[in-house]
C-alpha positions as a printed Julia matrix, in Angstrom:
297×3 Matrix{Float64}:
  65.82    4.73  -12.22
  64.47    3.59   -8.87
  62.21    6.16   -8.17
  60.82    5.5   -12.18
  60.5     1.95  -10.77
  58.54    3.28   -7.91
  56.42    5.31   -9.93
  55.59    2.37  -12.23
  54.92   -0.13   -9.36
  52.62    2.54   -8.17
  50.84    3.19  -11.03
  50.69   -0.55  -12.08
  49.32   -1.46   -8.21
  46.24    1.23   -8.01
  45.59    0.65  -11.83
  45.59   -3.19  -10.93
  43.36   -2.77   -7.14
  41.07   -0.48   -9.25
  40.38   -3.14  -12.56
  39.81   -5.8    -9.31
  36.99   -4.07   -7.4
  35.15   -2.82  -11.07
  35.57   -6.71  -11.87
  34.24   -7.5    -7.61
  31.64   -5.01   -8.49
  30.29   -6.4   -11.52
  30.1    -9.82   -9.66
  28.01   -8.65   -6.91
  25.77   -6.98   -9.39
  25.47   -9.78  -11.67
  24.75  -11.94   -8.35
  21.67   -9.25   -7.07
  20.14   -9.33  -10.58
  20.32  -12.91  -10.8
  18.9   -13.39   -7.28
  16.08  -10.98   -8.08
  15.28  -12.59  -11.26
  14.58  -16.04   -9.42
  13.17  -14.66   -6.91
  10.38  -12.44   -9.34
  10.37  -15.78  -11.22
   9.26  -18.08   -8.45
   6.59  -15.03   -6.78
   5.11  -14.81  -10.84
   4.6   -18.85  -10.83
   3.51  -18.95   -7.42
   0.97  -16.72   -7.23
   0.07  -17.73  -10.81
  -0.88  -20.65   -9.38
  -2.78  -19.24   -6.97
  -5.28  -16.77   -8.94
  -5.82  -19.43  -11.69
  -9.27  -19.94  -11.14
  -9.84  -16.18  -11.18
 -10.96  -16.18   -7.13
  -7.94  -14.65   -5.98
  -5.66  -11.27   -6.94
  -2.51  -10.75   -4.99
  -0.3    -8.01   -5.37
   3.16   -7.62   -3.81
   5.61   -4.45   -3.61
   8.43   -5.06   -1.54
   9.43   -1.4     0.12
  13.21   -2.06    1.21
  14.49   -1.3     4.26
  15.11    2.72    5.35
  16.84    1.51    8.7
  19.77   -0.43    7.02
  22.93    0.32    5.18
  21.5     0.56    1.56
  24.45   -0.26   -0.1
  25.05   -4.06    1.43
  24.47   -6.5    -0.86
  21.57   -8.06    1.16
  19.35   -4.57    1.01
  20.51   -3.72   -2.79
  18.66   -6.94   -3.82
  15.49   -5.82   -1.91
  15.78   -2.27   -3.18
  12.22   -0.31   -2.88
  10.35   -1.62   -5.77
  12.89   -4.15   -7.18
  10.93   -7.44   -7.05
   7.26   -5.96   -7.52
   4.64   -8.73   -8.81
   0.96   -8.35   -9.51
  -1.48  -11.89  -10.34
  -4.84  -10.91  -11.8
  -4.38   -7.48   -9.71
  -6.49   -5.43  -12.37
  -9.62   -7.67  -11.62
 -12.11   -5.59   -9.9
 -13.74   -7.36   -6.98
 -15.61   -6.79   -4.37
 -13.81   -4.3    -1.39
 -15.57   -5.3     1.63
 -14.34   -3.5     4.09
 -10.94   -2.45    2.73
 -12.84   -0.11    1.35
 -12.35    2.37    4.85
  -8.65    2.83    3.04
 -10.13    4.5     0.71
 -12.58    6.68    2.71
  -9.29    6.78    5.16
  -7.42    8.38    2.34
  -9.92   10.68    0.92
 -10.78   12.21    4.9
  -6.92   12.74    5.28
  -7.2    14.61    2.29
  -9.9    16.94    3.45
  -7.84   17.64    6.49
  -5.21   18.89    4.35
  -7.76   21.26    2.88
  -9.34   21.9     6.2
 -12.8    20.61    5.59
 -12.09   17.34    8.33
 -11.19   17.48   11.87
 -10.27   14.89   14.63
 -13.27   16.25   16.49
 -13.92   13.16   19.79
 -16.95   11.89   17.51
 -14.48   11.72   14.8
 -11.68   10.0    16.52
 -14.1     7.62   18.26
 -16.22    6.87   15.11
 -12.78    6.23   13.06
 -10.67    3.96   15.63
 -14.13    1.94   15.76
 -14.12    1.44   11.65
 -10.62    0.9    11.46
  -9.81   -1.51   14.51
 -12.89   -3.17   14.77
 -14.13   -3.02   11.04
 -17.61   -1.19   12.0
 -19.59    0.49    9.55
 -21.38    3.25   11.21
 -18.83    6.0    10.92
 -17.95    4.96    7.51
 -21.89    4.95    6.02
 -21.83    8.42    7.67
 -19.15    9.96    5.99
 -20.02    9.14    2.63
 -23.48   10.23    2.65
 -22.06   13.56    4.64
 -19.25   14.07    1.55
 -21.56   11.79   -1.34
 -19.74    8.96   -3.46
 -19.58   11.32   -6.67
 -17.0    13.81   -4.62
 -15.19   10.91   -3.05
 -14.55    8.78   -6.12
 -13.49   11.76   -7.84
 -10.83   12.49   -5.14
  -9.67    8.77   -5.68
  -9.31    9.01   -9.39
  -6.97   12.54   -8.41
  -4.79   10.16   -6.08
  -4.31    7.88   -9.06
  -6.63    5.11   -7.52
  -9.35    2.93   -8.48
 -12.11    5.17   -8.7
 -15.34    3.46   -9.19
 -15.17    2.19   -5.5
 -18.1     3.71   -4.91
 -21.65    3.12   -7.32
 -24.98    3.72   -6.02
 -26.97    0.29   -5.64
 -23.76   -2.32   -5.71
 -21.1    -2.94   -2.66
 -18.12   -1.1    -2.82
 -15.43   -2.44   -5.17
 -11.86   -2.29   -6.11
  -8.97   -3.86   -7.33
  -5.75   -5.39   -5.42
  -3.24   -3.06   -7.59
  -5.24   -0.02   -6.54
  -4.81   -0.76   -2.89
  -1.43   -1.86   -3.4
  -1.05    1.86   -4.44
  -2.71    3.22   -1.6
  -0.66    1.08    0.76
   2.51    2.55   -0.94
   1.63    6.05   -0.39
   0.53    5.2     3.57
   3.88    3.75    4.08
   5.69    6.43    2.42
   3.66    9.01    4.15
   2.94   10.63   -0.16
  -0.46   12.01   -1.57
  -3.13   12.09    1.22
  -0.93   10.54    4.15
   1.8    13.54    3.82
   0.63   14.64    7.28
   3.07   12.46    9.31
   1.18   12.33   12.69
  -2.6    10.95   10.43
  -0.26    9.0     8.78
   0.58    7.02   11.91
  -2.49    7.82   13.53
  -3.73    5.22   10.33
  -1.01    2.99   11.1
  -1.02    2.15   14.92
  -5.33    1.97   14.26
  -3.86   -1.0    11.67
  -1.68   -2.67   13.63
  -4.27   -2.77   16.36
  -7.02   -4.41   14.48
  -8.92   -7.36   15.42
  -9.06   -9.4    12.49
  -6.06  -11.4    12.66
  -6.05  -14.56   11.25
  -5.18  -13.63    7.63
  -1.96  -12.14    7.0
  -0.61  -11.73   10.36
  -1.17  -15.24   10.76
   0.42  -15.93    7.22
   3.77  -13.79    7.67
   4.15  -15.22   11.2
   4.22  -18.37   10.14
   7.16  -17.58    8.03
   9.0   -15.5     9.8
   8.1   -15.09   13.82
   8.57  -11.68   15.04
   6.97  -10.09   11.79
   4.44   -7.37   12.21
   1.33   -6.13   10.36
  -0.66   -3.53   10.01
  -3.64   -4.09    8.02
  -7.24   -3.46    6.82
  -9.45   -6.59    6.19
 -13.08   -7.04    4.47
 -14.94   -9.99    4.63
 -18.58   -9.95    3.21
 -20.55  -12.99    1.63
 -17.87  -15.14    0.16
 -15.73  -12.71   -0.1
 -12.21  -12.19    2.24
  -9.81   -9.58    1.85
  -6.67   -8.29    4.09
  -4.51   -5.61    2.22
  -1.52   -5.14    4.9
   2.24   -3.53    5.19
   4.38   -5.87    6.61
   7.72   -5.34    8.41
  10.41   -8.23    8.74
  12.34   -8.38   11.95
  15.44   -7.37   10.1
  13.38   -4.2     8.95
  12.41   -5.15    5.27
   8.86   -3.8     4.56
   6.78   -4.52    1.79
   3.29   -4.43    0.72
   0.63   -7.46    0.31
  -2.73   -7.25   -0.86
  -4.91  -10.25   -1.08
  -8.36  -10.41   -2.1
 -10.69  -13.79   -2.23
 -13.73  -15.19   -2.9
 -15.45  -18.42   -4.04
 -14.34  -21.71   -2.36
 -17.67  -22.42   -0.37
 -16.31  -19.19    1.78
 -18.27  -17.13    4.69
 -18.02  -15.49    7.47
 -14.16  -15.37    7.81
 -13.44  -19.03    6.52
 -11.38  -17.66    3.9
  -8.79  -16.01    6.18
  -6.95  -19.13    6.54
  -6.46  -19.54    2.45
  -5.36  -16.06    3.02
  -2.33  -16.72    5.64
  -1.94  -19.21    4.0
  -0.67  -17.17    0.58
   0.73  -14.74    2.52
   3.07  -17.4     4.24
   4.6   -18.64    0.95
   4.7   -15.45   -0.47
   6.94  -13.92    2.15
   9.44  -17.34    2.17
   9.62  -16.93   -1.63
  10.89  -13.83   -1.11
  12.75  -13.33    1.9
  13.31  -16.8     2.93
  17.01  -18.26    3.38
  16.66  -20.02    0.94
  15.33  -17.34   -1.68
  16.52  -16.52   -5.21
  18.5   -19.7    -5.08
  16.69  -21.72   -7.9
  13.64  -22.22   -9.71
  10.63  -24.23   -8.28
   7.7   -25.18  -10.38
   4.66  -24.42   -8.0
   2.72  -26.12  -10.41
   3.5   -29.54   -9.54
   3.51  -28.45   -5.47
C-alpha cells in the first residue's frame, strides 16, 4: 500500500510540475506575441506618419541577435524577422548613391564567377566609393560590365532591377535595399564569400557621412554602431544601414527622402531623426508596453 502511495504521489507530482510549465509556457508566449504585436503596431503608425506625404519610405527588418541565448524570453521576442515593417517601401525613388550596394553586390558576384579581382586599382577605386561616396570607380564599372548585364544580375538576386536606365539617375526602392542589406548581413546570395562580405562591412562602418542614422540610433541608444551606405543628390537623402545594439540585437533600416526644401545633406538630420524613434519604438525600455497614437505627437 505504501509503495502504491508512492507511486501515485509520483505520478500525481511530475504529471502536476509538467501541466505547470505547459501552462508557464503558454504565458511567456502569449506575453512575446503580445509584446510584438504593440510593438509592430506602434513602428506601422509611426512610420505611417512619417511617409504620409509620400517623401519618405522606411523599411525595417530587425535581424535578432546570433551572440545570445535564443531561447530567453528577451531574444524570442526579437526573433530574426519577427517585427518586420515596411511604409511606402515599394515606391521607387531616386538611389543616389546607395546605388554602389548594388554595383557592390553585383562585383561580389563576378568574383564568385571569377570575372572580378581585388587588383590595388580595384581595392583603391572601391574603399574610395564606398567610404567616401566617390563616383569614379563606380561610373567605371558600369560602363566596363554595361547596365543591361548588371540589372539583369539584380533581378537574379531577387532585387529591384531597373536601378539602372540609360538617360535618368539611378533608382530603387527602400524594400529592395532592405533585401540587399539582409543578404550582406547574413553573408547569402552575392556576399557568401565571408572575407568580401566584411571587406563591405568594415568599408561601411568607416564611412564619412555620418549624420543620418548613426546620429539617429545614437541618440537612442549610445554605444550603437552602423555600418551604412548613404546618397544624397538634389533634394534627395538616403542612408540604408545595419545597425547593431550594444546588447547585440541587429537589424536593418533603410531610409530614403526627398522634398522638404532639402540639399546638399540638409535632410540627414530628418533622417536621424526617424531612425532615433524608430529604434526606441522597438528596442526601447519601454517598448511593446502600450499603444501610442503618433498621430497626435
Amino acid at each position: 500500500m505504501v509503495c502504491l502511495l508512492v507511486a501515485g504521489f509520483s505520478y500525481y507530482h511530475n504529471n502536476s510540475q509538467a501541466s505547470t510549465n505547459s501552462n508557464d509556457n503558454s504565458k511567456v508566449t502569449k506575453a512575446i506575441k503580445k509584446k510584438r504585436k504593440i510593438i509592430k503596431t506602434n513602428l506601422t503608425n509611426y512610420l505611417n506618419t512619417v511617409t504620409a506625404d509620400g517623401t519618405a519610405s522606411v523599411s525595417f527588418y530587425n535581424l535578432g541577435n546570433d551572440d545570445s541565448n535564443s531561447n530567453s524570453e528577451y531574444n524570442q521576442v526579437y526573433q530574426d524577422g519577427s517585427l518586420e515593417v515596411e511604409s511606402n517601401a515599394s515606391t521607387v525613388k531616386t538611389a543616389a548613391s546607395t546605388y554602389k550596394l548594388y554595383l557592390s553586390a553585383f562585383l561580389m558576384g563576378q568574383k564568385q564567377n571569377g570575372n572580378f579581382s581585388w587588383t590595388s586599382d580595384n581595392n583603391t577605386g572601391f574603399t574610395k566609393m564606398i567610404v567616401n561616396s566617390e563616383n569614379d570607380f563606380a561610373e567605371e564599372q558600369i560602363d566596363n560590365y554595361g547596365a543591361d548585364t548588371i540589372s539583369s544580375y539584380l533581378k537574379q538576386q531577387g532585387y529591384y532591377d531597373n536601378v539602372f536606365e540609360d538617360g535618368q539617375a539611378a533608382q530603387t526602392t527602400s524594400y529592395s535595399l532592405e533585401l540587399l542589406l539582409r543578404d550582406l548581413a547574413n553573408g547569402t546570395g552575392s556576399f557568401e564569400n565571408a572575407s568580401d562580405q566584411q571587406k563591405l562591412l568594415n568599408l561601411m562602418g568607416k564611412q564619412i557621412y555620418r549624420t543620418g542614422i548613426p546620429t539617429g540610433v545614437a541618440q537612442a541608444n549610445s554605444g550603437t554602431t552602423v555600418q551604412d551606405k548613404v546618397g544624397f543628390l538634389d533634394d534627395t537623402n538616403n542612408d540604408a544601414a545595419i545597425v547593431t545594439l550594444p546588447n547585440g540585437q541587429k537589424y536593418v533600416l533603410v531610409i530614403m527622402t526627398n522634398g522638404h526644401n532639402q540639399s546638399g545633406l540638409s535632410g540627414f538630420s530628418r533622417i536621424a531623426e526617424i531612425a532615433k524613434n524608430v529604434q526606441k519604438i522597438v528596442y526601447g525600455k519601454n517598448a511593446g508596453e502600450k499603444i501610442v497614437n503618433y498621430s497626435n505627437n
